[in-house]
Amino acid sequence: MNFTGIVMKQLTFFFCGVILVFCLHAQVRPKIGLTLSGGGAKGLAHIGILKAIDIAGLKVDYVTGTSMGGIIGAMYAAGYSADTIEKIARSTDWDLLLTNSASLRSLIIDEKDEYDKYAIELPWINNGFRLPSGVLESEELWLRLSEYYFPLYKIKDFSKFPKGFSCIATDVSTGEAVVMDTGEIVQAVRSSVAIPSVFTAVTYNGRKFTDGGVTRNFPVSDAKNMGADIVIGSNVAGGLLPKEKINNVFQVMMQVAFFRENEDSKKEKQLCDIYIPHNLVNYNMGNFASSNEILEEGIRKGDSIRPRLKKLVDSLNAIYGAQKFSVNDLPQVDSVKITALEINGLHQTSESFFLHRMEFENNKSYTAPDLSAHIRKAFGTRYYRRIIYSLRPLPDGSSKIIFDVEENPLTFAKLAINYNSFTGISLIGNLTSRNFFIPYSRSLVTVNIGENMRIKGEHLQYFGKFKTLSLDAVIQAENLKINTYNNFIKDGVYHQNYFLADMNARVALKRKFSMGFGTRFETFYYKPDITSKFEFRGRNSLFNSYMSLRLNTLSNVIYPRRGSKVDIEAGYVYTQKPHLNFFSDGEPITNLDSLGFNFNNFVRTRVNYEHYYPIAKGYTFMTQIQAGLNFNQQESVLNDYFIGGLTSTFRNQITFAGLNEGEVLSSSVASLLLGLRCQLYNNLYLIGKINGLYYNFIGSNKNLRNPNFLAGYSATLGYNFVLGPLELSVMYCDQSQKLSPYINLGIPF
């Protein structure tokens, strides 16, 4: 071998030795995994651990989670910082997110009056009414998840997220745990959170999934399988309940569902390098009303383990060098341009109706809140039970949107119970059917069976390209007993039969606002059951042509937290046809001219304005302005406004805290109410009201009394439960100097 060959051979051996030594001594920085367990509301405590991880500067490489741990884990894996996730959790309306109800604001204004009035709604499916499933689809949850994960719409492999991610769901047909790590992140997470008996199962990729907590609630092994060398596990599940805490059917079902998972979690815990148990024995899976308290518990737990996390970071940095760390790696995606669309699941409505009601346009850019807002417009028609979407990137940089729609049954039977100090006990039944006579219509019949019989029929027909023009026909008949008063003292009872036929046309300029005009025919028949000093009996009929304006931005029907409601009607009353006899102390009044009554034509205006404003956590300030104004009304009583009562229940009533219904009658009324509602606990409320009222101030009217002023007050303890609000009130009026009780259960007819 020549000299050159010898040198080259020695150099080769030298460099190989160097490489071998380097390989023997070189070490790869360990990958960090994070596992978040399921646990419903208790899962919010995970956020405190995320905050501790961010503050410590620990870079997480892989995230696994189940159920609520899947929701939070996916957000963290997507690149949200712990602080951002905390802000989202604290601002979330959990009551809305975890119900089948839509936000009242998402409904078109024609649907708002009938929404959320009934305790039971039975759909007509396969030639019969079916009991409610008792499980939640929660359109708002779908939309919120779509907004959370919108920046990831291009990434279908979850390992490509800023932090690799997977979650666990359970295949309903086989009972096996399924790792969700590819596809649509929204469907994957929603599958993982489908708690049995609480949320609907999710059909995805040809399989039906339910909550992953049934099979693997604490998926530490999945973090290991993804490549994690060190796993931090945050576990909020407290295991199975002791027998003394199993008190209802729901708890029994949950106990049985999680038998298998309890054994699996014991094995998964042993795989953790840092195991973080949470002591949340005072909370359960459904305690979303205590979300802030659970968050604080999680933050305290995070503070307690932060030194250990910081020590881990310092040790790793000492061995492997400092590592680049950012608390926010969320991809920057403001909007997406949509140039193609696909709609699946339409059978009872057309594609054009769906798109027009959604006001969706192709070849346009949309943000995630934009898409949610458009979907709510279609959902607000109540034709649809669920509307979800996914985005598929196209080669030109735009995207195709795919809507998966589940339609509501067209017919529902609805039931409610109402008790009111004025109307007594009632069973209210309703039958509502859409497209029964003509497409794009709603027909309903409502019956009030009780001490006061009432029935109402309505047909609402939509017209126009965007179905914003409607024609509404209503007939109503009722039989009411109305007390009469003399100087705030009850002195008689009238039996009133009332019939109404109304036809009106409206245009809804937005979901929250409409204006229209119409004509109604009304006829009354009065008969005194208990005679009073001045009385009348017989009938009167009239026509009223009117214009109306309506606005409704309330957040919800019962105990709204914010928003306004406005109802204004101005009309002309004409063609009155009285057939009446008048009496004084039981004796007929033969000289009717002495009464000065003249059943002439007159102008009638009615105004109701309500506004609700949250002033602090759990506190809502409310105002209400009411006015009933008849101009040049020359007969008294028959078309007057009935002043009194805390709940609006019948024609021409002006509610007033302090008086019972009809304690004062007047042809001109204006009132102002101020109130404060305090949420004491969950669904328990304390409500205080103070109001003032001025009446009989229009000189052109025929009045039995001079202008006067009323001041009144009320205090109410309210509890909102499955039958509706139960309210126990006490009222006082300065003028009557009486303290009166008042009770209401449910929403009146």
mmCIF file with all atom_site columns, C-alpha atoms in Angstrom, residues 150-308:
data_model
loop_
_atom_site.group_PDB
_atom_site.id
_atom_site.type_symbol
_atom_site.label_atom_id
_atom_site.label_alt_id
_atom_site.label_comp_id
_atom_site.label_asym_id
_atom_site.label_entity_id
_atom_site.label_seq_id
_atom_site.pdbx_PDB_ins_code
_atom_site.Cartn_x
_atom_site.Cartn_y
_atom_site.Cartn_z
_atom_site.occupancy
_atom_site.B_iso_or_equiv
_atom_site.pdbx_formal_charge
_atom_site.auth_seq_id
_atom_site.auth_comp_id
_atom_site.auth_asym_id
_atom_site.auth_atom_id
_atom_site.pdbx_PDB_model_num
ATOM 1   C CA . PHE A 1 150 ? -61.242 27.173 12.150 1.00 0.00 ? 150 PHE A CA 1
ATOM 2   C CA . PRO A 1 151 ? -57.502 28.064 11.810 1.00 0.00 ? 151 PRO A CA 1
ATOM 3   C CA . LEU A 1 152 ? -56.776 24.344 11.323 1.00 0.00 ? 152 LEU A CA 1
ATOM 4   C CA . TYR A 1 153 ? -59.239 23.745 8.493  1.00 0.00 ? 153 TYR A CA 1
ATOM 5   C CA . LYS A 1 154 ? -56.458 22.848 6.015  1.00 0.00 ? 154 LYS A CA 1
ATOM 6   C CA . ILE A 1 155 ? -54.838 20.270 8.324  1.00 0.00 ? 155 ILE A CA 1
ATOM 7   C CA . LYS A 1 156 ? -56.486 16.856 8.171  1.00 0.00 ? 156 LYS A CA 1
ATOM 8   C CA . ASP A 1 157 ? -53.613 14.990 9.878  1.00 0.00 ? 157 ASP A CA 1
ATOM 9   C CA . PHE A 1 158 ? -53.737 15.975 13.555 1.00 0.00 ? 158 PHE A CA 1
ATOM 10  C CA . SER A 1 159 ? -50.055 15.125 14.051 1.00 0.00 ? 159 SER A CA 1
ATOM 11  C CA . LYS A 1 160 ? -49.331 18.197 11.870 1.00 0.00 ? 160 LYS A CA 1
ATOM 12  C CA . PHE A 1 161 ? -50.951 20.575 14.377 1.00 0.00 ? 161 PHE A CA 1
ATOM 13  C CA . PRO A 1 162 ? -48.543 22.929 16.183 1.00 0.00 ? 162 PRO A CA 1
ATOM 14  C CA . LYS A 1 163 ? -48.620 20.202 18.841 1.00 0.00 ? 163 LYS A CA 1
ATOM 15  C CA . GLY A 1 164 ? -49.476 16.703 17.693 1.00 0.00 ? 164 GLY A CA 1
ATOM 16  C CA . PHE A 1 165 ? -52.966 15.719 18.839 1.00 0.00 ? 165 PHE A CA 1
ATOM 17  C CA . SER A 1 166 ? -55.312 12.787 19.169 1.00 0.00 ? 166 SER A CA 1
ATOM 18  C CA . CYS A 1 167 ? -58.512 12.164 21.118 1.00 0.00 ? 167 CYS A CA 1
ATOM 19  C CA . ILE A 1 168 ? -60.497 9.093  22.018 1.00 0.00 ? 168 ILE A CA 1
ATOM 20  C CA . ALA A 1 169 ? -64.031 8.128  21.023 1.00 0.00 ? 169 ALA A CA 1
ATOM 21  C CA . THR A 1 170 ? -65.944 4.870  21.458 1.00 0.00 ? 170 THR A CA 1
ATOM 22  C CA . ASP A 1 171 ? -67.428 2.902  18.576 1.00 0.00 ? 171 ASP A CA 1
ATOM 23  C CA . VAL A 1 172 ? -71.057 2.277  19.549 1.00 0.00 ? 172 VAL A CA 1
ATOM 24  C CA . SER A 1 173 ? -71.333 -0.954 17.580 1.00 0.00 ? 173 SER A CA 1
ATOM 25  C CA . THR A 1 174 ? -68.173 -2.653 18.895 1.00 0.00 ? 174 THR A CA 1
ATOM 26  C CA . GLY A 1 175 ? -67.511 -0.889 22.191 1.00 0.00 ? 175 GLY A CA 1
ATOM 27  C CA . GLU A 1 176 ? -63.854 -0.373 21.284 1.00 0.00 ? 176 GLU A CA 1
ATOM 28  C CA . ALA A 1 177 ? -61.804 2.752  21.880 1.00 0.00 ? 177 ALA A CA 1
ATOM 29  C CA . VAL A 1 178 ? -60.962 4.542  18.633 1.00 0.00 ? 178 VAL A CA 1
ATOM 30  C CA . VAL A 1 179 ? -58.060 6.961  18.294 1.00 0.00 ? 179 VAL A CA 1
ATOM 31  C CA . MET A 1 180 ? -59.195 10.039 16.356 1.00 0.00 ? 180 MET A CA 1
ATOM 32  C CA . ASP A 1 181 ? -56.065 11.492 14.753 1.00 0.00 ? 181 ASP A CA 1
ATOM 33  C CA . THR A 1 182 ? -57.061 12.335 11.179 1.00 0.00 ? 182 THR A CA 1
ATOM 34  C CA . GLY A 1 183 ? -59.985 13.889 9.308  1.00 0.00 ? 183 GLY A CA 1
ATOM 35  C CA . GLU A 1 184 ? -62.217 16.723 10.512 1.00 0.00 ? 184 GLU A CA 1
ATOM 36  C CA . ILE A 1 185 ? -61.132 17.942 13.929 1.00 0.00 ? 185 ILE A CA 1
ATOM 37  C CA . VAL A 1 186 ? -64.614 19.264 14.799 1.00 0.00 ? 186 VAL A CA 1
ATOM 38  C CA . GLN A 1 187 ? -66.280 15.893 14.175 1.00 0.00 ? 187 GLN A CA 1
ATOM 39  C CA . ALA A 1 188 ? -63.476 14.095 15.979 1.00 0.00 ? 188 ALA A CA 1
ATOM 40  C CA . VAL A 1 189 ? -63.735 16.207 19.127 1.00 0.00 ? 189 VAL A CA 1
ATOM 41  C CA . ARG A 1 190 ? -67.534 16.168 19.093 1.00 0.00 ? 190 ARG A CA 1
ATOM 42  C CA . SER A 1 191 ? -67.391 12.366 18.863 1.00 0.00 ? 191 SER A CA 1
ATOM 43  C CA . SER A 1 192 ? -65.132 12.277 21.899 1.00 0.00 ? 192 SER A CA 1
ATOM 44  C CA . VAL A 1 193 ? -67.505 14.445 23.933 1.00 0.00 ? 193 VAL A CA 1
ATOM 45  C CA . ALA A 1 194 ? -70.714 12.502 23.139 1.00 0.00 ? 194 ALA A CA 1
ATOM 46  C CA . ILE A 1 195 ? -71.464 11.543 26.767 1.00 0.00 ? 195 ILE A CA 1
ATOM 47  C CA . PRO A 1 196 ? -73.998 8.667  26.823 1.00 0.00 ? 196 PRO A CA 1
ATOM 48  C CA . SER A 1 197 ? -77.560 9.739  27.749 1.00 0.00 ? 197 SER A CA 1
ATOM 49  C CA . VAL A 1 198 ? -76.449 13.406 27.566 1.00 0.00 ? 198 VAL A CA 1
ATOM 50  C CA . PHE A 1 199 ? -75.276 14.070 23.987 1.00 0.00 ? 199 PHE A CA 1
ATOM 51  C CA . THR A 1 200 ? -76.301 12.432 20.734 1.00 0.00 ? 200 THR A CA 1
ATOM 52  C CA . ALA A 1 201 ? -73.908 9.910  19.237 1.00 0.00 ? 201 ALA A CA 1
ATOM 53  C CA . VAL A 1 202 ? -71.980 11.167 16.206 1.00 0.00 ? 202 VAL A CA 1
ATOM 54  C CA . THR A 1 203 ? -71.971 9.434  12.832 1.00 0.00 ? 203 THR A CA 1
ATOM 55  C CA . TYR A 1 204 ? -68.575 10.002 11.264 1.00 0.00 ? 204 TYR A CA 1
ATOM 56  C CA . ASN A 1 205 ? -66.722 8.140  8.498  1.00 0.00 ? 205 ASN A CA 1
ATOM 57  C CA . GLY A 1 206 ? -69.427 5.481  8.378  1.00 0.00 ? 206 GLY A CA 1
ATOM 58  C CA . ARG A 1 207 ? -69.246 4.680  12.109 1.00 0.00 ? 207 ARG A CA 1
ATOM 59  C CA . LYS A 1 208 ? -71.254 5.880  15.091 1.00 0.00 ? 208 LYS A CA 1
ATOM 60  C CA . PHE A 1 209 ? -69.290 7.192  18.055 1.00 0.00 ? 209 PHE A CA 1
ATOM 61  C CA . THR A 1 210 ? -70.008 8.049  21.648 1.00 0.00 ? 210 THR A CA 1
ATOM 62  C CA . ASP A 1 211 ? -67.906 9.491  24.471 1.00 0.00 ? 211 ASP A CA 1
ATOM 63  C CA . GLY A 1 212 ? -64.349 8.160  24.661 1.00 0.00 ? 212 GLY A CA 1
ATOM 64  C CA . GLY A 1 213 ? -64.582 8.240  28.434 1.00 0.00 ? 213 GLY A CA 1
ATOM 65  C CA . VAL A 1 214 ? -66.586 5.024  28.288 1.00 0.00 ? 214 VAL A CA 1
ATOM 66  C CA . THR A 1 215 ? -63.483 3.113  27.171 1.00 0.00 ? 215 THR A CA 1
ATOM 67  C CA . ARG A 1 216 ? -60.391 5.294  27.782 1.00 0.00 ? 216 ARG A CA 1
ATOM 68  C CA . ASN A 1 217 ? -61.011 8.433  29.778 1.00 0.00 ? 217 ASN A CA 1
ATOM 69  C CA . PHE A 1 218 ? -57.328 9.068  30.516 1.00 0.00 ? 218 PHE A CA 1
ATOM 70  C CA . PRO A 1 219 ? -55.401 8.257  27.303 1.00 0.00 ? 219 PRO A CA 1
ATOM 71  C CA . VAL A 1 220 ? -51.797 8.347  28.554 1.00 0.00 ? 220 VAL A CA 1
ATOM 72  C CA . SER A 1 221 ? -50.802 5.316  26.480 1.00 0.00 ? 221 SER A CA 1
ATOM 73  C CA . ASP A 1 222 ? -51.807 7.207  23.327 1.00 0.00 ? 222 ASP A CA 1
ATOM 74  C CA . ALA A 1 223 ? -49.371 10.011 24.168 1.00 0.00 ? 223 ALA A CA 1
ATOM 75  C CA . LYS A 1 224 ? -46.665 7.366  24.580 1.00 0.00 ? 224 LYS A CA 1
ATOM 76  C CA . ASN A 1 225 ? -47.616 5.817  21.239 1.00 0.00 ? 225 ASN A CA 1
ATOM 77  C CA . MET A 1 226 ? -47.314 9.203  19.547 1.00 0.00 ? 226 MET A CA 1
ATOM 78  C CA . GLY A 1 227 ? -43.681 9.391  20.692 1.00 0.00 ? 227 GLY A CA 1
ATOM 79  C CA . ALA A 1 228 ? -43.802 11.090 24.077 1.00 0.00 ? 228 ALA A CA 1
ATOM 80  C CA . ASP A 1 229 ? -40.876 10.191 26.368 1.00 0.00 ? 229 ASP A CA 1
ATOM 81  C CA . ILE A 1 230 ? -42.216 12.143 29.346 1.00 0.00 ? 230 ILE A CA 1
ATOM 82  C CA . VAL A 1 231 ? -45.970 12.381 29.950 1.00 0.00 ? 231 VAL A CA 1
ATOM 83  C CA . ILE A 1 232 ? -47.744 14.853 32.197 1.00 0.00 ? 232 ILE A CA 1
ATOM 84  C CA . GLY A 1 233 ? -51.231 13.616 33.057 1.00 0.00 ? 233 GLY A CA 1
ATOM 85  C CA . SER A 1 234 ? -54.008 15.846 34.422 1.00 0.00 ? 234 SER A CA 1
ATOM 86  C CA . ASN A 1 235 ? -56.897 13.760 35.740 1.00 0.00 ? 235 ASN A CA 1
ATOM 87  C CA . VAL A 1 236 ? -60.126 15.379 36.964 1.00 0.00 ? 236 VAL A CA 1
ATOM 88  C CA . ALA A 1 237 ? -62.158 12.159 37.054 1.00 0.00 ? 237 ALA A CA 1
ATOM 89  C CA . GLY A 1 238 ? -62.868 11.014 40.580 1.00 0.00 ? 238 GLY A CA 1
ATOM 90  C CA . GLY A 1 239 ? -63.577 7.399  39.673 1.00 0.00 ? 239 GLY A CA 1
ATOM 91  C CA . LEU A 1 240 ? -66.865 5.677  40.389 1.00 0.00 ? 240 LEU A CA 1
ATOM 92  C CA . LEU A 1 241 ? -69.309 7.266  42.811 1.00 0.00 ? 241 LEU A CA 1
ATOM 93  C CA . PRO A 1 242 ? -69.789 5.674  46.231 1.00 0.00 ? 242 PRO A CA 1
ATOM 94  C CA . LYS A 1 243 ? -73.194 4.060  46.632 1.00 0.00 ? 243 LYS A CA 1
ATOM 95  C CA . GLU A 1 244 ? -74.446 6.743  49.032 1.00 0.00 ? 244 GLU A CA 1
ATOM 96  C CA . LYS A 1 245 ? -73.994 9.396  46.309 1.00 0.00 ? 245 LYS A CA 1
ATOM 97  C CA . ILE A 1 246 ? -75.974 7.539  43.625 1.00 0.00 ? 246 ILE A CA 1
ATOM 98  C CA . ASN A 1 247 ? -79.352 9.230  43.974 1.00 0.00 ? 247 ASN A CA 1
ATOM 99  C CA . ASN A 1 248 ? -80.955 9.349  40.535 1.00 0.00 ? 248 ASN A CA 1
ATOM 100 C CA . VAL A 1 249 ? -81.311 7.512  37.236 1.00 0.00 ? 249 VAL A CA 1
ATOM 101 C CA . PHE A 1 250 ? -78.757 9.711  35.487 1.00 0.00 ? 250 PHE A CA 1
ATOM 102 C CA . GLN A 1 251 ? -76.092 8.853  38.073 1.00 0.00 ? 251 GLN A CA 1
ATOM 103 C CA . VAL A 1 252 ? -76.888 5.140  37.759 1.00 0.00 ? 252 VAL A CA 1
ATOM 104 C CA . MET A 1 253 ? -76.512 5.314  33.958 1.00 0.00 ? 253 MET A CA 1
ATOM 105 C CA . MET A 1 254 ? -73.223 7.182  34.226 1.00 0.00 ? 254 MET A CA 1
ATOM 106 C CA . GLN A 1 255 ? -71.935 4.709  36.829 1.00 0.00 ? 255 GLN A CA 1
ATOM 107 C CA . VAL A 1 256 ? -72.686 1.730  34.592 1.00 0.00 ? 256 VAL A CA 1
ATOM 108 C CA . ALA A 1 257 ? -71.288 3.452  31.496 1.00 0.00 ? 257 ALA A CA 1
ATOM 109 C CA . PHE A 1 258 ? -67.928 4.081  33.165 1.00 0.00 ? 258 PHE A CA 1
ATOM 110 C CA . PHE A 1 259 ? -67.358 0.687  34.865 1.00 0.00 ? 259 PHE A CA 1
ATOM 111 C CA . ARG A 1 260 ? -64.873 -0.368 32.199 1.00 0.00 ? 260 ARG A CA 1
ATOM 112 C CA . GLU A 1 261 ? -63.151 2.992  32.044 1.00 0.00 ? 261 GLU A CA 1
ATOM 113 C CA . ASN A 1 262 ? -62.465 2.993  35.786 1.00 0.00 ? 262 ASN A CA 1
ATOM 114 C CA . GLU A 1 263 ? -60.248 -0.107 35.494 1.00 0.00 ? 263 GLU A CA 1
ATOM 115 C CA . ASP A 1 264 ? -58.497 1.284  32.409 1.00 0.00 ? 264 ASP A CA 1
ATOM 116 C CA . SER A 1 265 ? -57.638 4.557  34.175 1.00 0.00 ? 265 SER A CA 1
ATOM 117 C CA . LYS A 1 266 ? -55.789 2.707  36.938 1.00 0.00 ? 266 LYS A CA 1
ATOM 118 C CA . LYS A 1 267 ? -53.422 1.275  34.308 1.00 0.00 ? 267 LYS A CA 1
ATOM 119 C CA . GLU A 1 268 ? -53.053 4.597  32.477 1.00 0.00 ? 268 GLU A CA 1
ATOM 120 C CA . LYS A 1 269 ? -52.050 6.453  35.652 1.00 0.00 ? 269 LYS A CA 1
ATOM 121 C CA . GLN A 1 270 ? -49.002 4.213  36.030 1.00 0.00 ? 270 GLN A CA 1
ATOM 122 C CA . LEU A 1 271 ? -47.682 5.433  32.677 1.00 0.00 ? 271 LEU A CA 1
ATOM 123 C CA . CYS A 1 272 ? -47.497 9.074  33.812 1.00 0.00 ? 272 CYS A CA 1
ATOM 124 C CA . ASP A 1 273 ? -44.141 10.616 34.657 1.00 0.00 ? 273 ASP A CA 1
ATOM 125 C CA . ILE A 1 274 ? -45.902 13.531 36.334 1.00 0.00 ? 274 ILE A CA 1
ATOM 126 C CA . TYR A 1 275 ? -49.392 12.633 37.534 1.00 0.00 ? 275 TYR A CA 1
ATOM 127 C CA . ILE A 1 276 ? -51.699 15.490 38.594 1.00 0.00 ? 276 ILE A CA 1
ATOM 128 C CA . PRO A 1 277 ? -54.916 14.428 40.353 1.00 0.00 ? 277 PRO A CA 1
ATOM 129 C CA . HIS A 1 278 ? -57.558 17.067 41.108 1.00 0.00 ? 278 HIS A CA 1
ATOM 130 C CA . ASN A 1 279 ? -59.609 17.169 44.277 1.00 0.00 ? 279 ASN A CA 1
ATOM 131 C CA . LEU A 1 280 ? -63.010 18.196 42.903 1.00 0.00 ? 280 LEU A CA 1
ATOM 132 C CA . VAL A 1 281 ? -65.293 16.145 45.140 1.00 0.00 ? 281 VAL A CA 1
ATOM 133 C CA . ASN A 1 282 ? -67.661 19.099 45.574 1.00 0.00 ? 282 ASN A CA 1
ATOM 134 C CA . TYR A 1 283 ? -68.398 19.236 41.837 1.00 0.00 ? 283 TYR A CA 1
ATOM 135 C CA . ASN A 1 284 ? -69.857 16.873 39.277 1.00 0.00 ? 284 ASN A CA 1
ATOM 136 C CA . MET A 1 285 ? -69.764 16.579 35.495 1.00 0.00 ? 285 MET A CA 1
ATOM 137 C CA . GLY A 1 286 ? -72.756 18.873 35.046 1.00 0.00 ? 286 GLY A CA 1
ATOM 138 C CA . ASN A 1 287 ? -71.686 21.738 37.323 1.00 0.00 ? 287 ASN A CA 1
ATOM 139 C CA . PHE A 1 288 ? -71.130 24.264 34.531 1.00 0.00 ? 288 PHE A CA 1
ATOM 140 C CA . ALA A 1 289 ? -72.872 26.869 36.685 1.00 0.00 ? 289 ALA A CA 1
ATOM 141 C CA . SER A 1 290 ? -69.762 26.615 38.891 1.00 0.00 ? 290 SER A CA 1
ATOM 142 C CA . SER A 1 291 ? -67.356 26.922 35.958 1.00 0.00 ? 291 SER A CA 1
ATOM 143 C CA . ASN A 1 292 ? -65.450 29.857 37.441 1.00 0.00 ? 292 ASN A CA 1
ATOM 144 C CA . GLU A 1 293 ? -65.022 28.089 40.774 1.00 0.00 ? 293 GLU A CA 1
ATOM 145 C CA . ILE A 1 294 ? -63.719 24.957 39.018 1.00 0.00 ? 294 ILE A CA 1
ATOM 146 C CA . LEU A 1 295 ? -61.330 27.107 36.993 1.00 0.00 ? 295 LEU A CA 1
ATOM 147 C CA . GLU A 1 296 ? -59.976 28.674 40.173 1.00 0.00 ? 296 GLU A CA 1
ATOM 148 C CA . GLU A 1 297 ? -59.454 25.214 41.698 1.00 0.00 ? 297 GLU A CA 1
ATOM 149 C CA . GLY A 1 298 ? -57.501 24.228 38.599 1.00 0.00 ? 298 GLY A CA 1
ATOM 150 C CA . ILE A 1 299 ? -55.369 27.379 38.754 1.00 0.00 ? 299 ILE A CA 1
ATOM 151 C CA . ARG A 1 300 ? -54.524 26.688 42.405 1.00 0.00 ? 300 ARG A CA 1
ATOM 152 C CA . LYS A 1 301 ? -53.531 23.145 41.477 1.00 0.00 ? 301 LYS A CA 1
ATOM 153 C CA . GLY A 1 302 ? -51.395 24.482 38.640 1.00 0.00 ? 302 GLY A CA 1
ATOM 154 C CA . ASP A 1 303 ? -49.657 26.919 40.986 1.00 0.00 ? 303 ASP A CA 1
ATOM 155 C CA . SER A 1 304 ? -48.829 24.045 43.331 1.00 0.00 ? 304 SER A CA 1
ATOM 156 C CA . ILE A 1 305 ? -47.111 21.929 40.656 1.00 0.00 ? 305 ILE A CA 1
ATOM 157 C CA . ARG A 1 306 ? -45.471 24.793 38.734 1.00 0.00 ? 306 ARG A CA 1
ATOM 158 C CA . PRO A 1 307 ? -42.160 24.543 40.651 1.00 0.00 ? 307 PRO A CA 1
ATOM 159 C CA . ARG A 1 308 ? -41.912 20.897 39.616 1.00 0.00 ? 308 ARG A CA 1
#
